[in-house]
C-alpha atoms as a PDB file:
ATOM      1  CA  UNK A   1      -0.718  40.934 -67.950  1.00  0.00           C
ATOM      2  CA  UNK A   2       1.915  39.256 -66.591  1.00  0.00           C
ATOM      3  CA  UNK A   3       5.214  38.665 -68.222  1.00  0.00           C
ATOM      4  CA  UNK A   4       5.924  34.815 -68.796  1.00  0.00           C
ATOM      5  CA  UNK A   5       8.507  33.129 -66.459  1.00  0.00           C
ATOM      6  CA  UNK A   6      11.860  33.364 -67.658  1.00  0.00           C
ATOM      7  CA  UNK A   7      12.989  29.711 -68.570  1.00  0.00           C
ATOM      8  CA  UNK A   8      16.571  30.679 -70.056  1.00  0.00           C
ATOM      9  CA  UNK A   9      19.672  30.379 -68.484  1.00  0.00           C
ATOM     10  CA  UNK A  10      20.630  32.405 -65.343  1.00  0.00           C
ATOM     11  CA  UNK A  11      24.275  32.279 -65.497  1.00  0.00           C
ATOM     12  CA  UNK A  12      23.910  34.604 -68.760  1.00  0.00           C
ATOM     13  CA  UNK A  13      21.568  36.876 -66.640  1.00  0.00           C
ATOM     14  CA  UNK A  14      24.104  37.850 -63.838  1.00  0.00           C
ATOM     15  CA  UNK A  15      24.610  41.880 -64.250  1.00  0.00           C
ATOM     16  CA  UNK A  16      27.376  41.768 -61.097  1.00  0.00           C
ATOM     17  CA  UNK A  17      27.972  40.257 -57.887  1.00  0.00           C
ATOM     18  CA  UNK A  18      29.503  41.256 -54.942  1.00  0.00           C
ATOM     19  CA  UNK A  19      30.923  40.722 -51.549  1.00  0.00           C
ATOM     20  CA  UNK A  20      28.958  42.193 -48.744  1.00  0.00           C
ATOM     21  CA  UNK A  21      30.189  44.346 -45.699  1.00  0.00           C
ATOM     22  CA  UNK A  22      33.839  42.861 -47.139  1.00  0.00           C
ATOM     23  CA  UNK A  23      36.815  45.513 -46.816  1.00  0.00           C
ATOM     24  CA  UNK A  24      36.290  46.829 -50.641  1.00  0.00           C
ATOM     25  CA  UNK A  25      38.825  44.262 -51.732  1.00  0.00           C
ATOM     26  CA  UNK A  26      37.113  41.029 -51.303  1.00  0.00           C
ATOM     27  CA  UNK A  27      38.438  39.898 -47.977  1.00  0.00           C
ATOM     28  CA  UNK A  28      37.079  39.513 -45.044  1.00  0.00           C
ATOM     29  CA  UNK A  29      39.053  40.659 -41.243  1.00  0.00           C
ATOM     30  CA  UNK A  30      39.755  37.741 -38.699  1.00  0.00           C
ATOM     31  CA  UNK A  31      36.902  36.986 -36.498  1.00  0.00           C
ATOM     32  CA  UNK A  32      34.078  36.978 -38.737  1.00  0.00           C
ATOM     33  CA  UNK A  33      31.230  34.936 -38.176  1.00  0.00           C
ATOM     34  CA  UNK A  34      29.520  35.598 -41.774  1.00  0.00           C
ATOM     35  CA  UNK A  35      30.120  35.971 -45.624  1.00  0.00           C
ATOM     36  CA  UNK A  36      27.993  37.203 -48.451  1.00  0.00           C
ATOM     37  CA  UNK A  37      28.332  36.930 -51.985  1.00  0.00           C
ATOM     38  CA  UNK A  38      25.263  39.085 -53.939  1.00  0.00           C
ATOM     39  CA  UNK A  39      24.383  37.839 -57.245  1.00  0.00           C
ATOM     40  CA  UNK A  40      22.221  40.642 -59.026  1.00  0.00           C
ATOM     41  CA  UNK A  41      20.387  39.063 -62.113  1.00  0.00           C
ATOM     42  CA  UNK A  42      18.932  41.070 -65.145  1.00  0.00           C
ATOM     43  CA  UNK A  43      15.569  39.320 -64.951  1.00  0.00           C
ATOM     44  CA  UNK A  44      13.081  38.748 -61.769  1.00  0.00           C
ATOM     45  CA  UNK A  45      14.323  35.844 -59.805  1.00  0.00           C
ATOM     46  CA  UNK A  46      11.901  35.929 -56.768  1.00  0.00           C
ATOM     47  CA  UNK A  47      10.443  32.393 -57.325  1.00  0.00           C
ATOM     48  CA  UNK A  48      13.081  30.047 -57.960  1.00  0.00           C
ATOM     49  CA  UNK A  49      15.004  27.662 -56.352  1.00  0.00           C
ATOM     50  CA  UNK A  50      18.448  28.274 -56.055  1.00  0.00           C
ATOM     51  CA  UNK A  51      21.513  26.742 -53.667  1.00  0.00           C
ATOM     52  CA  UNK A  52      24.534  27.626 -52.865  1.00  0.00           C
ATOM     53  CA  UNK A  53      27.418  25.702 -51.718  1.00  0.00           C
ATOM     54  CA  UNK A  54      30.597  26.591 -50.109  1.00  0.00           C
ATOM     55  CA  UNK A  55      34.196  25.738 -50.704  1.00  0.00           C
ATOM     56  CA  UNK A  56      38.092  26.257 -49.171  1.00  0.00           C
ATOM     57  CA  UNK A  57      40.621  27.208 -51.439  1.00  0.00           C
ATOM     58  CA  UNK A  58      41.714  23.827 -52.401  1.00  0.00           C
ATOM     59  CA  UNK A  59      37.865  23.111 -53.456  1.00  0.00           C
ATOM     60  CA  UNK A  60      37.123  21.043 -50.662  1.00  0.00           C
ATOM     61  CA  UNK A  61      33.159  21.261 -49.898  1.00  0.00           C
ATOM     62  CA  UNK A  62      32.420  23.016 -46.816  1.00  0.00           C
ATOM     63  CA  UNK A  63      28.680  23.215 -46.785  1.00  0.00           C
ATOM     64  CA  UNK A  64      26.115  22.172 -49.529  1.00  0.00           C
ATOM     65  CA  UNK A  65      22.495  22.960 -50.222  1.00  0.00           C
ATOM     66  CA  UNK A  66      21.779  26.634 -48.105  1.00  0.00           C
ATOM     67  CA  UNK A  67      19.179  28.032 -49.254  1.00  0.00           C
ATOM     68  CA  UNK A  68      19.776  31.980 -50.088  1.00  0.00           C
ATOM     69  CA  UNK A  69      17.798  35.047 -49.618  1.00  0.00           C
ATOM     70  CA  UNK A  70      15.850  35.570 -52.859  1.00  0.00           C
ATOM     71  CA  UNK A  71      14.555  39.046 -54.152  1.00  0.00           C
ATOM     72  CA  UNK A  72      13.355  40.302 -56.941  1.00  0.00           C
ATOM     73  CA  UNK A  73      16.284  40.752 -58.693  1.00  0.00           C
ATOM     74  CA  UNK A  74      18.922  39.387 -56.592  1.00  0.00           C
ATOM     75  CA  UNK A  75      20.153  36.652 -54.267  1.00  0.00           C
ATOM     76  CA  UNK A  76      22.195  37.563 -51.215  1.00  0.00           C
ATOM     77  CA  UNK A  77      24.265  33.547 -50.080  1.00  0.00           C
ATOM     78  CA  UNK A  78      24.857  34.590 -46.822  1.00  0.00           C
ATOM     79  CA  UNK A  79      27.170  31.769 -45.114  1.00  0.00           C
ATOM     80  CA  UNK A  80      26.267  32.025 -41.017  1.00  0.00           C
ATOM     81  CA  UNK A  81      28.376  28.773 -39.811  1.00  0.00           C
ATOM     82  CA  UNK A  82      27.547  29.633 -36.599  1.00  0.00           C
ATOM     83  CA  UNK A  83      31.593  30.310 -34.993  1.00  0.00           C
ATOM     84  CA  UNK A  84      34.340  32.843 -36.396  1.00  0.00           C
ATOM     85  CA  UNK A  85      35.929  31.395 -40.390  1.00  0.00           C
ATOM     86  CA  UNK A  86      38.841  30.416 -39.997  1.00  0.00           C
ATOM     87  CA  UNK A  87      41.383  32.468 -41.772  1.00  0.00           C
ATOM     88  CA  UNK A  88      41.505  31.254 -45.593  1.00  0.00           C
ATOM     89  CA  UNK A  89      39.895  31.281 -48.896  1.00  0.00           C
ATOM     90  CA  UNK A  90      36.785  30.416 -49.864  1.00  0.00           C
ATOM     91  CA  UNK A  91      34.523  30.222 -52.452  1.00  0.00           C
ATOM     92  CA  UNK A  92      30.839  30.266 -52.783  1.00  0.00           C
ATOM     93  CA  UNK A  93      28.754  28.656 -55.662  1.00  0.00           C
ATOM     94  CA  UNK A  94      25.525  29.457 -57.117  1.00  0.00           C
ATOM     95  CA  UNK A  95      23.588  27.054 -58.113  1.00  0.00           C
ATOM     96  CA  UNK A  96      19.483  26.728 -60.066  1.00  0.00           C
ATOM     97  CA  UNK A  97      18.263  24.088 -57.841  1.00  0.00           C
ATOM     98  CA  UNK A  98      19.015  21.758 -54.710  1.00  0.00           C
ATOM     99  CA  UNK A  99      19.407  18.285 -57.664  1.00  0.00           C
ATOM    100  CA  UNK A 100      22.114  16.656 -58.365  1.00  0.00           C
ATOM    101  CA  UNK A 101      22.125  17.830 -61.688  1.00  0.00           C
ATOM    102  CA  UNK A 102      21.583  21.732 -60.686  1.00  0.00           C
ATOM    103  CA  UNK A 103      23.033  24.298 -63.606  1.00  0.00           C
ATOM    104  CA  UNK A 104      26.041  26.156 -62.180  1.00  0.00           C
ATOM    105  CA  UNK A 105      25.144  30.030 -62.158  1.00  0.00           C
ATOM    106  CA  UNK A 106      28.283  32.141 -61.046  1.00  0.00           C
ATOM    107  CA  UNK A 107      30.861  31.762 -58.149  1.00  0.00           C
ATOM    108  CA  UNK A 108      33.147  34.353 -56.037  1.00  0.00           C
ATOM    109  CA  UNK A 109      35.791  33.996 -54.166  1.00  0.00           C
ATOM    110  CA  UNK A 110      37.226  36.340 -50.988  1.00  0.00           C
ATOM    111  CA  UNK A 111      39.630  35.351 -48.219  1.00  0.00           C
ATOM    112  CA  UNK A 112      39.342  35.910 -44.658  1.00  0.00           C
ATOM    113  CA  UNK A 113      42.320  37.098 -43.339  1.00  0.00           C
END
């Protein structure tokens, strides 16, 4: 028997996130091509749709809509814009769906410097 599809709210299933192959303190070095924020959830999140979108400092949208990796219990929004991120802040938000009207999940923020 399988257990029925979780149909709550994910934001209140986040155990921790994280910031990938950062320097320990959330930041990233100069010349870095990629960022990853981790999202580890408390229940299995392997078929869903989630989105990510990412921001500058002063909230101005960067990139909407990237899909994430999904596993089991985690999703790993890997931003790849394809040159070296400009030195800065940046956020990255999680989000249930690719609508309009997607629930917010959980955001991080690191700077690349």
């Amino acid at each position: 028997e399988t257990a029925a599809p979780f149909t709550g709210d994910y934001s209140s299933q986040v155990s921790s996130t994280d910031w990938w192959l950062d320097n320990g303190d959330d930041t990233y070095d100069v010349g870095v091509t990629e960022i990853e924020l981790d999202f580890y959830f408390n229940v299995d999140v392997y078929d869903e749709d989630f989105t990510f979108d990412v921001f500058d400092a002063d909230g101005n949208t960067i990139e909407s809509y990237i899909a994430p990796t999904i596993n089991s219990y985690s999703v790993y929004c890997i931003w790849d814009p394809g040159y070296e991120i400009p030195e800065g802040g940046y956020y990255i938000q999680l989000f249930d769906s690719d609508a309009t009207d997607a629930n917010f999940i959980g955001s991080g923020y690191c700077e690349v410097k």
